[in-house]
Tab-separated table of N, CA and C in Angstrom:
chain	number	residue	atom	x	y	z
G	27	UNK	N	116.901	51.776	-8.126
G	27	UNK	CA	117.726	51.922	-9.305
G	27	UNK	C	119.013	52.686	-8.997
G	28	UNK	N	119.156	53.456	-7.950
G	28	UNK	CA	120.364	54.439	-7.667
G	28	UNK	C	120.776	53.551	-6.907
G	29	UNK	N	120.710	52.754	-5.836
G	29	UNK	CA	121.707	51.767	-5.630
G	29	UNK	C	122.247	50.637	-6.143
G	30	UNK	N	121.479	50.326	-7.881
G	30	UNK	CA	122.104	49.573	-8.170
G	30	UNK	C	123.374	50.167	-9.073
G	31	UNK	N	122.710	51.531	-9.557
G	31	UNK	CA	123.837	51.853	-9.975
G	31	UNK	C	125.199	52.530	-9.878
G	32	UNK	N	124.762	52.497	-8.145
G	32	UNK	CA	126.079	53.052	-7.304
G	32	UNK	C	126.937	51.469	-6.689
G	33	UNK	N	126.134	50.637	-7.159
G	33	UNK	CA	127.039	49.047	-6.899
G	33	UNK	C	127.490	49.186	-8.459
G	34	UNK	N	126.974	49.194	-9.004
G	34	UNK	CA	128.053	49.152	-10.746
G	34	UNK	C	128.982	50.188	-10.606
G	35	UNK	N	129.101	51.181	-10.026
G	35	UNK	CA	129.881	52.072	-10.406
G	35	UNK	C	131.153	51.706	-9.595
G	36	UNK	N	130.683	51.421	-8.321
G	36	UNK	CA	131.991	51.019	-6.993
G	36	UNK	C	132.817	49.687	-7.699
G	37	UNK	N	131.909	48.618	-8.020
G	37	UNK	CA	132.827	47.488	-8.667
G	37	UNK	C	133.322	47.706	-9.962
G	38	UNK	N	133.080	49.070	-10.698
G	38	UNK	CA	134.107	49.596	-11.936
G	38	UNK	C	135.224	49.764	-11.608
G	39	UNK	N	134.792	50.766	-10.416
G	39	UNK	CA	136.137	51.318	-9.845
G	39	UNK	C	137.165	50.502	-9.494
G	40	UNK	N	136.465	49.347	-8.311
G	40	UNK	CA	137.248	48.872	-7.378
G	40	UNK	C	138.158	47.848	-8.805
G	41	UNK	N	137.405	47.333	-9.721
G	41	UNK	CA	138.138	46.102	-10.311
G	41	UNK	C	138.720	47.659	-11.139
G	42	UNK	N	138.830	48.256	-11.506
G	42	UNK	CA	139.709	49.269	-12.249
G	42	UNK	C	141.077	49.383	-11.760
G	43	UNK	N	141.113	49.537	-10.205
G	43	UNK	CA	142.443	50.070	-9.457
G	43	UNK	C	143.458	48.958	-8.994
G	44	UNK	N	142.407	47.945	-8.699
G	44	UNK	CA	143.003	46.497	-8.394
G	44	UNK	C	144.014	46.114	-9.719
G	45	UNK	N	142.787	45.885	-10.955
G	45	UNK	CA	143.914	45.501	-12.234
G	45	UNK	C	145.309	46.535	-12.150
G	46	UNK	N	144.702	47.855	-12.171
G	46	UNK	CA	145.739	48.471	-12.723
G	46	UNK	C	146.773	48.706	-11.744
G	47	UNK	N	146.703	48.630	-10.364
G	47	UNK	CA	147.475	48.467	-9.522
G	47	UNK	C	148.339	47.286	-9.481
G	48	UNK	N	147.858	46.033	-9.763
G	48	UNK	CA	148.790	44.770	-9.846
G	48	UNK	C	149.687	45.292	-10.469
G	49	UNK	N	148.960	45.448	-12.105
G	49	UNK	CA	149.862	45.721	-13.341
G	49	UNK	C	150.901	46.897	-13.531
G	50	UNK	N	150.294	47.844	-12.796
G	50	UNK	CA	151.228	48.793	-12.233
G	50	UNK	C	152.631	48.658	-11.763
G	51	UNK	N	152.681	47.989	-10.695
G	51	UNK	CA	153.573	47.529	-9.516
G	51	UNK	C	154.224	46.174	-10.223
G	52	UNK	N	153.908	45.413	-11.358
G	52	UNK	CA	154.414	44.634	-11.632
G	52	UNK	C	155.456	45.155	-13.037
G	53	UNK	N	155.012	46.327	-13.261
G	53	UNK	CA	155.690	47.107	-14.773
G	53	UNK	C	156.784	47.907	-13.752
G	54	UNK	N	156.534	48.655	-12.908
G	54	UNK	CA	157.239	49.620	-12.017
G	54	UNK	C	158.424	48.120	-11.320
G	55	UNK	N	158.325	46.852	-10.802
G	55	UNK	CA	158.826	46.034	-10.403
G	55	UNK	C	160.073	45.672	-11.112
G	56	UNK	N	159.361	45.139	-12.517
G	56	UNK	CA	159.975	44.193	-13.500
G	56	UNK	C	160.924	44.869	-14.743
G	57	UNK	N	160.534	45.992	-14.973
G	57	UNK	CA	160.652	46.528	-16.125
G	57	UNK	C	162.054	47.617	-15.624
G	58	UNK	N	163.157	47.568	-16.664
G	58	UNK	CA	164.332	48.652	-15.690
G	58	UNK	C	164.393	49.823	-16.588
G	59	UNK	N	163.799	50.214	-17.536
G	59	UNK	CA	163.759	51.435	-18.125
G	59	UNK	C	162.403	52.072	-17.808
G	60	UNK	N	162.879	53.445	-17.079
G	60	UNK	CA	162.082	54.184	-16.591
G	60	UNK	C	160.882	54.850	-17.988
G	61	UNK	N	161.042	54.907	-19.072
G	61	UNK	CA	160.222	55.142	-19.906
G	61	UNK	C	159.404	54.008	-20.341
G	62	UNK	N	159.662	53.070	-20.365
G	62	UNK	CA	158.614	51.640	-20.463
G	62	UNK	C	158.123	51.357	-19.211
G	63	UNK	N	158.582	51.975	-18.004
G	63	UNK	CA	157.898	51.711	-17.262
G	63	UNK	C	156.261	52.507	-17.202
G	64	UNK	N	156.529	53.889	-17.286
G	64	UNK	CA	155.282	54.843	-17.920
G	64	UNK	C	154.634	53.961	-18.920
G	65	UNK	N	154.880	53.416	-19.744
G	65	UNK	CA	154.204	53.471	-21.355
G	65	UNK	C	153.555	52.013	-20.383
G	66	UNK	N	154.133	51.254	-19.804
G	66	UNK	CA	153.872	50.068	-19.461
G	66	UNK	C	152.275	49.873	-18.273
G	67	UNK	N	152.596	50.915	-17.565
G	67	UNK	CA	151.496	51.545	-16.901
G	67	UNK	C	150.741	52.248	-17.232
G	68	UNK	N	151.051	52.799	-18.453
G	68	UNK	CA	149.764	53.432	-19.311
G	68	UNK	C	148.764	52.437	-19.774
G	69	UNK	N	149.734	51.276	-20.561
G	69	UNK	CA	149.141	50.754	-21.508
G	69	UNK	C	148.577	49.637	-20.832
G	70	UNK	N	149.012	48.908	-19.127
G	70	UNK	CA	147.784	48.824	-18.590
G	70	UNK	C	146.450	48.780	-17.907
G	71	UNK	N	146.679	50.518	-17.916
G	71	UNK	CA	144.984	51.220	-17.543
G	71	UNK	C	144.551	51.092	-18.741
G	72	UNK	N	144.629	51.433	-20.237
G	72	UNK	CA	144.116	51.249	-21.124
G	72	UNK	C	143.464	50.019	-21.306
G	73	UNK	N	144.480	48.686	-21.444
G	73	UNK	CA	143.745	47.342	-21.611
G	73	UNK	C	142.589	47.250	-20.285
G	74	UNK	N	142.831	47.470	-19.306
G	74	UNK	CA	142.303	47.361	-17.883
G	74	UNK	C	140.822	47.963	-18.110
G	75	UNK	N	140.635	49.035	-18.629
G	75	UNK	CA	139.529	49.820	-18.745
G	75	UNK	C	138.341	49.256	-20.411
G	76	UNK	N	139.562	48.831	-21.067
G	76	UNK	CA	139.013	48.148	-22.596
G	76	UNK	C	138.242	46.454	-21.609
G	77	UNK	N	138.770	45.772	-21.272
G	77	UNK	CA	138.349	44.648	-20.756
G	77	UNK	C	137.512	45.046	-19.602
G	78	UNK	N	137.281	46.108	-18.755
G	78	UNK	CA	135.847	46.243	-18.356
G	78	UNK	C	134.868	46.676	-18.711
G	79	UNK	N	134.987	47.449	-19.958
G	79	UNK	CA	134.031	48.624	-20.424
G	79	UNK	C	133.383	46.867	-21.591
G	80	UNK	N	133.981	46.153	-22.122
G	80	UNK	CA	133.643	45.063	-23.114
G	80	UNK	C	132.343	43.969	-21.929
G	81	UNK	N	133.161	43.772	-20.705
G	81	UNK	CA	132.253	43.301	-19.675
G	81	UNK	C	131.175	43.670	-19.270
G	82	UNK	N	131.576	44.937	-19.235
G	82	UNK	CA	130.048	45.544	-18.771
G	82	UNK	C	128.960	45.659	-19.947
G	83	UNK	N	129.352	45.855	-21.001
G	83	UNK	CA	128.730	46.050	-22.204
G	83	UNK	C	127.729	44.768	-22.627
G	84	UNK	N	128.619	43.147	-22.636
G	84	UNK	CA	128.537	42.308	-22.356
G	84	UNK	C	127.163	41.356	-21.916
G	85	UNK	N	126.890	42.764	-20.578
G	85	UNK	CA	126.297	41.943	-19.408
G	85	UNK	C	125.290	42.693	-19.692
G	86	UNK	N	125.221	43.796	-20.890
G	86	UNK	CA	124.061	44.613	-21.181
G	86	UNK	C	123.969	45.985	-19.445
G	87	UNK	N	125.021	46.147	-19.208
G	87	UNK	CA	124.738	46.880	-17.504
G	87	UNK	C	124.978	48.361	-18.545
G	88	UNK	N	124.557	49.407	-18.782
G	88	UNK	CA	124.307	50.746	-19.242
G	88	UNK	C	124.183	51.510	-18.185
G	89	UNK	N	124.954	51.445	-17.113
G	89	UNK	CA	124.704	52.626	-15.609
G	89	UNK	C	125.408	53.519	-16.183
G	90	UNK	N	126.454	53.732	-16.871
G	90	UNK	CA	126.952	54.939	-17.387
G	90	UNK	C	126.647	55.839	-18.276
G	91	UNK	N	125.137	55.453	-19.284
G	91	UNK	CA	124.526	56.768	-19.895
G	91	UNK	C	123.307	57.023	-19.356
């Protein structure tokens, strides 16, 4: 049971940094005002973390309580 829930936790992470890294680098890229660029990279770790936490929920996976 502790390694499965140290594989749920690594593929939270890993798909966490990936999204938010694309989306990151594509707001920091695209975007030329330095304050939308913040809000832009805020807003997507927020969606990033809403669309995995709905997945995991989803799939019934509860490694986090």
């Amino acid at each position: 049971m502790a390694g499965e829930r140290a594989i749920h936790f690594t593929m939270f992470v890993l798909l966490l940094v990936g999204l938010c890294g694309i989306s990151a680098w594509a707001s920091y890229f695209y975007v030329p005002h330095d304050l939308l660029k913040i809000a832009g990279i805020a807003l997507s770790w927020g969606v990033a973390l809403l669309v995995l936490y709905v997945g995991f929920k989803k799939l019934n996976w509860d490694w986090w309580s």
